[in-house]
Amino acid sequence: MKLTDWMIKLFIKCGWLRISPFDPKLVNPNSIDVRLGDKLSEVRSVNMNSRAYPIDPLKANTFFTSELYWDGDGAFRLAPHRSVIGCLAEDIALPRWICSEIRGKSSLGRLFIDNSSVAGWIDAGWSGVLTIEIQNNSNNHILLTKGMKIGQVIFNLTLPCWKHYGERVTSKYQNQTPGQGSKGIG
């Protein structure tokens, strides 16, 4: 079952769900809008000639994450067909009986900005600042600004998991650094 507006507000008030900072004006009928945080980065091959030396997701030593910088107005111009890693402005903590997913805003989707087709699932028990992958699928430069609405998070009630995300040995992104790049899948 997906949480509705009043349930999201109640669960936050009761402390069952944490979103900080919380702005009740961002709550929608079945989701909450989330904003772009202050970290942007991109993934690069460790070698300049990435065709000869491709990124291997099993080997973290074949790529690195490089921080990108905002202009003086807190904006970043995302070039056509370019992808960046960003983070949310909100810190989120889920109990063992709520999982969630991030989806794009329809207004951004109509500009061909995608933030949810790559890794939009959040396991029960996860906590921290969510890292998002932002893709400009258009032929135009798109201006990203700190604090802009970048997506919406949907919360799903589930049966409590045996071991939530933070209790698993493989929970390498629990309480991650905002905008954390890949740690490899190996």
JSON list of C-alpha atoms in Angstrom, two decimals:
[
{"chain": "A", "resi": 1, "resn": "MET", "atom": "CA", "xyz": [0.00, 0.00, 0.00]},
{"chain": "A", "resi": 2, "resn": "LYS", "atom": "CA", "xyz": [1.29, 3.44, -0.92]},
{"chain": "A", "resi": 3, "resn": "LEU", "atom": "CA", "xyz": [1.17, 6.17, 1.71]},
{"chain": "A", "resi": 4, "resn": "THR", "atom": "CA", "xyz": [-1.20, 9.06, 1.04]},
{"chain": "A", "resi": 5, "resn": "ASP", "atom": "CA", "xyz": [-0.73, 12.72, 1.99]},
{"chain": "A", "resi": 6, "resn": "TRP", "atom": "CA", "xyz": [-2.23, 12.48, 5.48]},
{"chain": "A", "resi": 7, "resn": "MET", "atom": "CA", "xyz": [-0.35, 9.23, 6.18]},
{"chain": "A", "resi": 8, "resn": "ILE", "atom": "CA", "xyz": [3.00, 10.79, 5.16]},
{"chain": "A", "resi": 9, "resn": "LYS", "atom": "CA", "xyz": [2.39, 13.72, 7.53]},
{"chain": "A", "resi": 10, "resn": "LEU", "atom": "CA", "xyz": [1.22, 11.43, 10.36]},
{"chain": "A", "resi": 11, "resn": "PHE", "atom": "CA", "xyz": [4.17, 9.02, 9.99]},
{"chain": "A", "resi": 12, "resn": "ILE", "atom": "CA", "xyz": [6.61, 11.95, 10.09]},
{"chain": "A", "resi": 13, "resn": "LYS", "atom": "CA", "xyz": [4.85, 13.49, 13.12]},
{"chain": "A", "resi": 14, "resn": "CYS", "atom": "CA", "xyz": [4.97, 10.13, 14.94]},
{"chain": "A", "resi": 15, "resn": "GLY", "atom": "CA", "xyz": [8.67, 9.68, 14.06]},
{"chain": "A", "resi": 16, "resn": "TRP", "atom": "CA", "xyz": [8.08, 6.49, 12.07]},
{"chain": "A", "resi": 17, "resn": "LEU", "atom": "CA", "xyz": [9.44, 8.17, 8.95]},
{"chain": "A", "resi": 18, "resn": "ARG", "atom": "CA", "xyz": [12.12, 10.87, 8.95]},
{"chain": "A", "resi": 19, "resn": "ILE", "atom": "CA", "xyz": [12.50, 13.57, 6.32]},
{"chain": "A", "resi": 20, "resn": "SER", "atom": "CA", "xyz": [14.69, 16.48, 7.31]},
{"chain": "A", "resi": 21, "resn": "PRO", "atom": "CA", "xyz": [14.18, 19.27, 6.62]},
{"chain": "A", "resi": 22, "resn": "PHE", "atom": "CA", "xyz": [10.47, 18.60, 6.34]},
{"chain": "A", "resi": 23, "resn": "ASP", "atom": "CA", "xyz": [8.22, 21.08, 4.55]},
{"chain": "A", "resi": 24, "resn": "PRO", "atom": "CA", "xyz": [4.53, 20.05, 4.66]},
{"chain": "A", "resi": 25, "resn": "LYS", "atom": "CA", "xyz": [3.90, 22.16, 1.52]},
{"chain": "A", "resi": 26, "resn": "LEU", "atom": "CA", "xyz": [5.93, 19.60, -0.47]},
{"chain": "A", "resi": 27, "resn": "VAL", "atom": "CA", "xyz": [3.52, 16.74, 0.33]},
{"chain": "A", "resi": 28, "resn": "ASN", "atom": "CA", "xyz": [1.45, 15.60, -2.66]},
{"chain": "A", "resi": 29, "resn": "PRO", "atom": "CA", "xyz": [-1.54, 13.20, -2.66]},
{"chain": "A", "resi": 30, "resn": "ASN", "atom": "CA", "xyz": [0.73, 10.11, -2.88]},
{"chain": "A", "resi": 31, "resn": "SER", "atom": "CA", "xyz": [4.31, 11.42, -2.60]},
{"chain": "A", "resi": 32, "resn": "ILE", "atom": "CA", "xyz": [6.54, 14.17, -1.32]},
{"chain": "A", "resi": 33, "resn": "ASP", "atom": "CA", "xyz": [8.55, 16.48, -3.54]},
{"chain": "A", "resi": 34, "resn": "VAL", "atom": "CA", "xyz": [12.29, 16.44, -2.91]},
{"chain": "A", "resi": 35, "resn": "ARG", "atom": "CA", "xyz": [14.83, 19.09, -3.81]},
{"chain": "A", "resi": 36, "resn": "LEU", "atom": "CA", "xyz": [18.28, 19.09, -5.36]},
{"chain": "A", "resi": 37, "resn": "GLY", "atom": "CA", "xyz": [21.07, 19.28, -2.79]},
{"chain": "A", "resi": 38, "resn": "ASP", "atom": "CA", "xyz": [24.42, 21.01, -3.05]},
{"chain": "A", "resi": 39, "resn": "LYS", "atom": "CA", "xyz": [26.66, 18.24, -4.48]},
{"chain": "A", "resi": 40, "resn": "LEU", "atom": "CA", "xyz": [27.10, 17.34, -8.14]},
{"chain": "A", "resi": 41, "resn": "SER", "atom": "CA", "xyz": [29.68, 15.00, -9.61]},
{"chain": "A", "resi": 42, "resn": "GLU", "atom": "CA", "xyz": [30.37, 12.88, -12.66]},
{"chain": "A", "resi": 43, "resn": "VAL", "atom": "CA", "xyz": [31.85, 9.44, -13.21]},
{"chain": "A", "resi": 44, "resn": "ARG", "atom": "CA", "xyz": [35.04, 9.17, -15.24]},
{"chain": "A", "resi": 45, "resn": "SER", "atom": "CA", "xyz": [37.27, 6.34, -16.38]},
{"chain": "A", "resi": 46, "resn": "VAL", "atom": "CA", "xyz": [40.65, 6.20, -14.63]},
{"chain": "A", "resi": 47, "resn": "ASN", "atom": "CA", "xyz": [42.16, 6.31, -18.12]},
{"chain": "A", "resi": 48, "resn": "MET", "atom": "CA", "xyz": [41.67, 9.19, -20.51]},
{"chain": "A", "resi": 49, "resn": "ASN", "atom": "CA", "xyz": [40.96, 6.80, -23.40]},
{"chain": "A", "resi": 50, "resn": "SER", "atom": "CA", "xyz": [37.77, 5.22, -22.05]},
{"chain": "A", "resi": 51, "resn": "ARG", "atom": "CA", "xyz": [37.21, 3.16, -25.23]},
{"chain": "A", "resi": 52, "resn": "ALA", "atom": "CA", "xyz": [40.44, 1.23, -24.73]},
{"chain": "A", "resi": 53, "resn": "TYR", "atom": "CA", "xyz": [39.93, 1.07, -20.95]},
{"chain": "A", "resi": 54, "resn": "PRO", "atom": "CA", "xyz": [36.21, 0.83, -20.22]},
{"chain": "A", "resi": 55, "resn": "ILE", "atom": "CA", "xyz": [34.67, 1.27, -16.81]},
{"chain": "A", "resi": 56, "resn": "ASP", "atom": "CA", "xyz": [34.20, -2.13, -15.17]},
{"chain": "A", "resi": 57, "resn": "PRO", "atom": "CA", "xyz": [31.41, -1.99, -12.51]},
{"chain": "A", "resi": 58, "resn": "LEU", "atom": "CA", "xyz": [32.95, -5.06, -10.82]},
{"chain": "A", "resi": 59, "resn": "LYS", "atom": "CA", "xyz": [36.23, -3.23, -10.27]},
{"chain": "A", "resi": 60, "resn": "ALA", "atom": "CA", "xyz": [35.95, 0.11, -8.49]},
{"chain": "A", "resi": 61, "resn": "ASN", "atom": "CA", "xyz": [39.53, 0.94, -9.47]},
{"chain": "A", "resi": 62, "resn": "THR", "atom": "CA", "xyz": [38.51, 1.45, -13.13]},
{"chain": "A", "resi": 63, "resn": "PHE", "atom": "CA", "xyz": [36.54, 4.65, -12.46]},
{"chain": "A", "resi": 64, "resn": "PHE", "atom": "CA", "xyz": [36.34, 7.60, -10.11]},
{"chain": "A", "resi": 65, "resn": "THR", "atom": "CA", "xyz": [33.84, 10.29, -9.21]},
{"chain": "A", "resi": 66, "resn": "SER", "atom": "CA", "xyz": [34.86, 13.88, -9.84]},
{"chain": "A", "resi": 67, "resn": "GLU", "atom": "CA", "xyz": [33.07, 16.76, -8.08]},
{"chain": "A", "resi": 68, "resn": "LEU", "atom": "CA", "xyz": [31.49, 19.42, -10.28]},
{"chain": "A", "resi": 69, "resn": "TYR", "atom": "CA", "xyz": [31.15, 23.04, -9.27]},
{"chain": "A", "resi": 70, "resn": "TRP", "atom": "CA", "xyz": [28.16, 25.35, -9.23]},
{"chain": "A", "resi": 71, "resn": "ASP", "atom": "CA", "xyz": [28.42, 28.85, -10.66]},
{"chain": "A", "resi": 72, "resn": "GLY", "atom": "CA", "xyz": [28.18, 31.88, -8.36]},
{"chain": "A", "resi": 73, "resn": "ASP", "atom": "CA", "xyz": [24.37, 31.80, -8.51]},
{"chain": "A", "resi": 74, "resn": "GLY", "atom": "CA", "xyz": [24.14, 28.18, -7.31]},
{"chain": "A", "resi": 75, "resn": "ALA", "atom": "CA", "xyz": [23.36, 26.90, -10.81]},
{"chain": "A", "resi": 76, "resn": "PHE", "atom": "CA", "xyz": [24.84, 24.25, -13.09]},
{"chain": "A", "resi": 77, "resn": "ARG", "atom": "CA", "xyz": [24.33, 24.04, -16.84]},
{"chain": "A", "resi": 78, "resn": "LEU", "atom": "CA", "xyz": [23.71, 20.39, -17.75]},
{"chain": "A", "resi": 79, "resn": "ALA", "atom": "CA", "xyz": [24.75, 19.83, -21.37]},
{"chain": "A", "resi": 80, "resn": "PRO", "atom": "CA", "xyz": [22.63, 17.82, -23.80]},
{"chain": "A", "resi": 81, "resn": "HIS", "atom": "CA", "xyz": [22.90, 14.03, -23.40]},
{"chain": "A", "resi": 82, "resn": "ARG", "atom": "CA", "xyz": [25.04, 14.42, -20.29]},
{"chain": "A", "resi": 83, "resn": "SER", "atom": "CA", "xyz": [24.55, 12.70, -16.93]},
{"chain": "A", "resi": 84, "resn": "VAL", "atom": "CA", "xyz": [25.58, 13.80, -13.46]},
{"chain": "A", "resi": 85, "resn": "ILE", "atom": "CA", "xyz": [25.31, 12.41, -9.96]},
{"chain": "A", "resi": 86, "resn": "GLY", "atom": "CA", "xyz": [23.52, 14.64, -7.48]},
{"chain": "A", "resi": 87, "resn": "CYS", "atom": "CA", "xyz": [22.02, 14.40, -4.04]},
{"chain": "A", "resi": 88, "resn": "LEU", "atom": "CA", "xyz": [18.85, 15.48, -2.35]},
{"chain": "A", "resi": 89, "resn": "ALA", "atom": "CA", "xyz": [18.57, 18.39, 0.06]},
{"chain": "A", "resi": 90, "resn": "GLU", "atom": "CA", "xyz": [16.58, 16.10, 2.37]},
{"chain": "A", "resi": 91, "resn": "ASP", "atom": "CA", "xyz": [17.88, 13.44, 4.74]},
{"chain": "A", "resi": 92, "resn": "ILE", "atom": "CA", "xyz": [15.52, 10.44, 4.80]},
{"chain": "A", "resi": 93, "resn": "ALA", "atom": "CA", "xyz": [15.24, 7.46, 7.18]},
{"chain": "A", "resi": 94, "resn": "LEU", "atom": "CA", "xyz": [12.91, 4.55, 6.56]},
{"chain": "A", "resi": 95, "resn": "PRO", "atom": "CA", "xyz": [11.77, 1.98, 9.13]},
{"chain": "A", "resi": 96, "resn": "ARG", "atom": "CA", "xyz": [11.96, -1.75, 8.36]},
{"chain": "A", "resi": 97, "resn": "TRP", "atom": "CA", "xyz": [8.34, -1.70, 7.18]},
{"chain": "A", "resi": 98, "resn": "ILE", "atom": "CA", "xyz": [8.49, 1.08, 4.58]},
{"chain": "A", "resi": 99, "resn": "CYS", "atom": "CA", "xyz": [10.37, 0.96, 1.27]},
{"chain": "A", "resi": 100, "resn": "SER", "atom": "CA", "xyz": [10.26, 3.78, -1.24]},
{"chain": "A", "resi": 101, "resn": "GLU", "atom": "CA", "xyz": [11.12, 4.89, -4.72]},
{"chain": "A", "resi": 102, "resn": "ILE", "atom": "CA", "xyz": [12.07, 8.17, -6.33]},
{"chain": "A", "resi": 103, "resn": "ARG", "atom": "CA", "xyz": [10.37, 9.30, -9.49]},
{"chain": "A", "resi": 104, "resn": "GLY", "atom": "CA", "xyz": [10.87, 12.29, -11.72]},
{"chain": "A", "resi": 105, "resn": "LYS", "atom": "CA", "xyz": [8.65, 15.35, -11.74]},
{"chain": "A", "resi": 106, "resn": "SER", "atom": "CA", "xyz": [6.43, 15.45, -14.82]},
{"chain": "A", "resi": 107, "resn": "SER", "atom": "CA", "xyz": [7.45, 19.06, -15.48]},
{"chain": "A", "resi": 108, "resn": "LEU", "atom": "CA", "xyz": [11.10, 17.97, -15.74]},
{"chain": "A", "resi": 109, "resn": "GLY", "atom": "CA", "xyz": [10.19, 14.86, -17.70]},
{"chain": "A", "resi": 110, "resn": "ARG", "atom": "CA", "xyz": [8.60, 17.08, -20.33]},
{"chain": "A", "resi": 111, "resn": "LEU", "atom": "CA", "xyz": [12.02, 18.74, -20.68]},
{"chain": "A", "resi": 112, "resn": "PHE", "atom": "CA", "xyz": [13.56, 15.24, -21.00]},
{"chain": "A", "resi": 113, "resn": "ILE", "atom": "CA", "xyz": [15.28, 15.36, -17.61]},
{"chain": "A", "resi": 114, "resn": "ASP", "atom": "CA", "xyz": [15.29, 11.95, -15.92]},
{"chain": "A", "resi": 115, "resn": "ASN", "atom": "CA", "xyz": [16.33, 11.15, -12.37]},
{"chain": "A", "resi": 116, "resn": "SER", "atom": "CA", "xyz": [14.71, 7.80, -11.74]},
{"chain": "A", "resi": 117, "resn": "SER", "atom": "CA", "xyz": [15.27, 5.30, -14.53]},
{"chain": "A", "resi": 118, "resn": "VAL", "atom": "CA", "xyz": [18.72, 4.24, -13.34]},
{"chain": "A", "resi": 119, "resn": "ALA", "atom": "CA", "xyz": [18.50, 3.60, -9.60]},
{"chain": "A", "resi": 120, "resn": "GLY", "atom": "CA", "xyz": [15.22, 4.71, -8.09]},
{"chain": "A", "resi": 121, "resn": "TRP", "atom": "CA", "xyz": [14.61, 2.03, -5.43]},
{"chain": "A", "resi": 122, "resn": "ILE", "atom": "CA", "xyz": [15.17, 2.61, -1.69]},
{"chain": "A", "resi": 123, "resn": "ASP", "atom": "CA", "xyz": [15.10, -0.47, 0.56]},
{"chain": "A", "resi": 124, "resn": "ALA", "atom": "CA", "xyz": [13.34, -0.61, 3.93]},
{"chain": "A", "resi": 125, "resn": "GLY", "atom": "CA", "xyz": [15.66, 0.51, 6.73]},
{"chain": "A", "resi": 126, "resn": "TRP", "atom": "CA", "xyz": [17.76, 2.80, 4.52]},
{"chain": "A", "resi": 127, "resn": "SER", "atom": "CA", "xyz": [18.81, 6.16, 5.90]},
{"chain": "A", "resi": 128, "resn": "GLY", "atom": "CA", "xyz": [20.85, 9.10, 4.70]},
{"chain": "A", "resi": 129, "resn": "VAL", "atom": "CA", "xyz": [20.94, 11.63, 1.90]},
{"chain": "A", "resi": 130, "resn": "LEU", "atom": "CA", "xyz": [19.79, 9.95, -1.28]},
{"chain": "A", "resi": 131, "resn": "THR", "atom": "CA", "xyz": [22.08, 10.07, -4.30]},
{"chain": "A", "resi": 132, "resn": "ILE", "atom": "CA", "xyz": [20.33, 10.52, -7.63]},
{"chain": "A", "resi": 133, "resn": "GLU", "atom": "CA", "xyz": [21.45, 10.14, -11.21]},
{"chain": "A", "resi": 134, "resn": "ILE", "atom": "CA", "xyz": [20.30, 13.03, -13.40]},
{"chain": "A", "resi": 135, "resn": "GLN", "atom": "CA", "xyz": [20.24, 12.62, -17.18]},
{"chain": "A", "resi": 136, "resn": "ASN", "atom": "CA", "xyz": [19.61, 15.31, -19.75]},
{"chain": "A", "resi": 137, "resn": "ASN", "atom": "CA", "xyz": [18.05, 13.37, -22.64]},
{"chain": "A", "resi": 138, "resn": "SER", "atom": "CA", "xyz": [17.28, 16.54, -24.60]},
{"chain": "A", "resi": 139, "resn": "ASN", "atom": "CA", "xyz": [19.17, 18.50, -27.24]},
{"chain": "A", "resi": 140, "resn": "ASN", "atom": "CA", "xyz": [19.20, 21.60, -25.00]},
{"chain": "A", "resi": 141, "resn": "HIS", "atom": "CA", "xyz": [21.27, 22.78, -22.07]},
{"chain": "A", "resi": 142, "resn": "ILE", "atom": "CA", "xyz": [19.22, 22.56, -18.87]},
{"chain": "A", "resi": 143, "resn": "LEU", "atom": "CA", "xyz": [19.86, 24.75, -15.85]},
{"chain": "A", "resi": 144, "resn": "LEU", "atom": "CA", "xyz": [19.96, 22.88, -12.53]},
{"chain": "A", "resi": 145, "resn": "THR", "atom": "CA", "xyz": [19.77, 24.99, -9.38]},
{"chain": "A", "resi": 146, "resn": "LYS", "atom": "CA", "xyz": [20.33, 24.13, -5.74]},
{"chain": "A", "resi": 147, "resn": "GLY", "atom": "CA", "xyz": [17.03, 23.61, -3.96]},
{"chain": "A", "resi": 148, "resn": "MET", "atom": "CA", "xyz": [14.94, 23.10, -7.11]},
{"chain": "A", "resi": 149, "resn": "LYS", "atom": "CA", "xyz": [12.29, 20.38, -7.02]},
{"chain": "A", "resi": 150, "resn": "ILE", "atom": "CA", "xyz": [14.09, 17.45, -8.65]},
{"chain": "A", "resi": 151, "resn": "GLY", "atom": "CA", "xyz": [11.78, 14.51, -7.96]},
{"chain": "A", "resi": 152, "resn": "GLN", "atom": "CA", "xyz": [9.17, 12.93, -5.74]},
{"chain": "A", "resi": 153, "resn": "VAL", "atom": "CA", "xyz": [9.48, 10.08, -3.29]},
{"chain": "A", "resi": 154, "resn": "ILE", "atom": "CA", "xyz": [6.70, 7.50, -2.99]},
{"chain": "A", "resi": 155, "resn": "PHE", "atom": "CA", "xyz": [6.45, 5.44, 0.20]},
{"chain": "A", "resi": 156, "resn": "ASN", "atom": "CA", "xyz": [5.22, 1.83, 0.23]},
{"chain": "A", "resi": 157, "resn": "LEU", "atom": "CA", "xyz": [4.10, -0.07, 3.30]},
{"chain": "A", "resi": 158, "resn": "THR", "atom": "CA", "xyz": [5.55, -3.57, 3.34]},
{"chain": "A", "resi": 159, "resn": "LEU", "atom": "CA", "xyz": [5.77, -6.46, 5.74]},
{"chain": "A", "resi": 160, "resn": "PRO", "atom": "CA", "xyz": [8.75, -5.88, 8.05]},
{"chain": "A", "resi": 161, "resn": "CYS", "atom": "CA", "xyz": [11.93, -7.27, 6.56]},
{"chain": "A", "resi": 162, "resn": "TRP", "atom": "CA", "xyz": [14.06, -9.79, 8.47]},
{"chain": "A", "resi": 163, "resn": "LYS", "atom": "CA", "xyz": [17.19, -7.65, 8.09]},
{"chain": "A", "resi": 164, "resn": "HIS", "atom": "CA", "xyz": [16.69, -4.09, 6.95]},
{"chain": "A", "resi": 165, "resn": "TYR", "atom": "CA", "xyz": [19.14, -2.34, 4.64]},
{"chain": "A", "resi": 166, "resn": "GLY", "atom": "CA", "xyz": [21.33, -0.94, 7.43]},
{"chain": "A", "resi": 167, "resn": "GLU", "atom": "CA", "xyz": [21.74, -4.37, 9.06]},
{"chain": "A", "resi": 168, "resn": "ARG", "atom": "CA", "xyz": [22.97, -6.10, 5.91]},
{"chain": "A", "resi": 169, "resn": "VAL", "atom": "CA", "xyz": [26.68, -6.68, 5.26]},
{"chain": "A", "resi": 170, "resn": "THR", "atom": "CA", "xyz": [26.18, -5.31, 1.74]},
{"chain": "A", "resi": 171, "resn": "SER", "atom": "CA", "xyz": [24.61, -1.99, 2.84]},
{"chain": "A", "resi": 172, "resn": "LYS", "atom": "CA", "xyz": [27.53, 0.05, 1.51]},
{"chain": "A", "resi": 173, "resn": "TYR", "atom": "CA", "xyz": [25.49, 3.22, 0.94]},
{"chain": "A", "resi": 174, "resn": "GLN", "atom": "CA", "xyz": [23.85, 3.54, 4.39]},
{"chain": "A", "resi": 175, "resn": "ASN", "atom": "CA", "xyz": [24.42, 7.11, 5.69]},
{"chain": "A", "resi": 176, "resn": "GLN", "atom": "CA", "xyz": [26.54, 7.79, 2.61]},
{"chain": "A", "resi": 177, "resn": "THR", "atom": "CA", "xyz": [28.33, 11.00, 1.78]},
{"chain": "A", "resi": 178, "resn": "PRO", "atom": "CA", "xyz": [25.90, 13.20, -0.20]},
{"chain": "A", "resi": 179, "resn": "GLY", "atom": "CA", "xyz": [26.41, 12.62, -3.93]},
{"chain": "A", "resi": 180, "resn": "GLN", "atom": "CA", "xyz": [28.36, 9.40, -3.32]},
{"chain": "A", "resi": 181, "resn": "GLY", "atom": "CA", "xyz": [29.58, 7.78, -6.52]},
{"chain": "A", "resi": 182, "resn": "SER", "atom": "CA", "xyz": [29.51, 4.06, -7.22]},
{"chain": "A", "resi": 183, "resn": "LYS", "atom": "CA", "xyz": [31.47, 1.72, -4.98]},
{"chain": "A", "resi": 184, "resn": "GLY", "atom": "CA", "xyz": [31.27, -0.98, -7.65]},
{"chain": "A", "resi": 185, "resn": "ILE", "atom": "CA", "xyz": [29.02, -4.01, -7.58]},
{"chain": "A", "resi": 186, "resn": "GLY", "atom": "CA", "xyz": [31.75, -6.49, -6.70]}
]
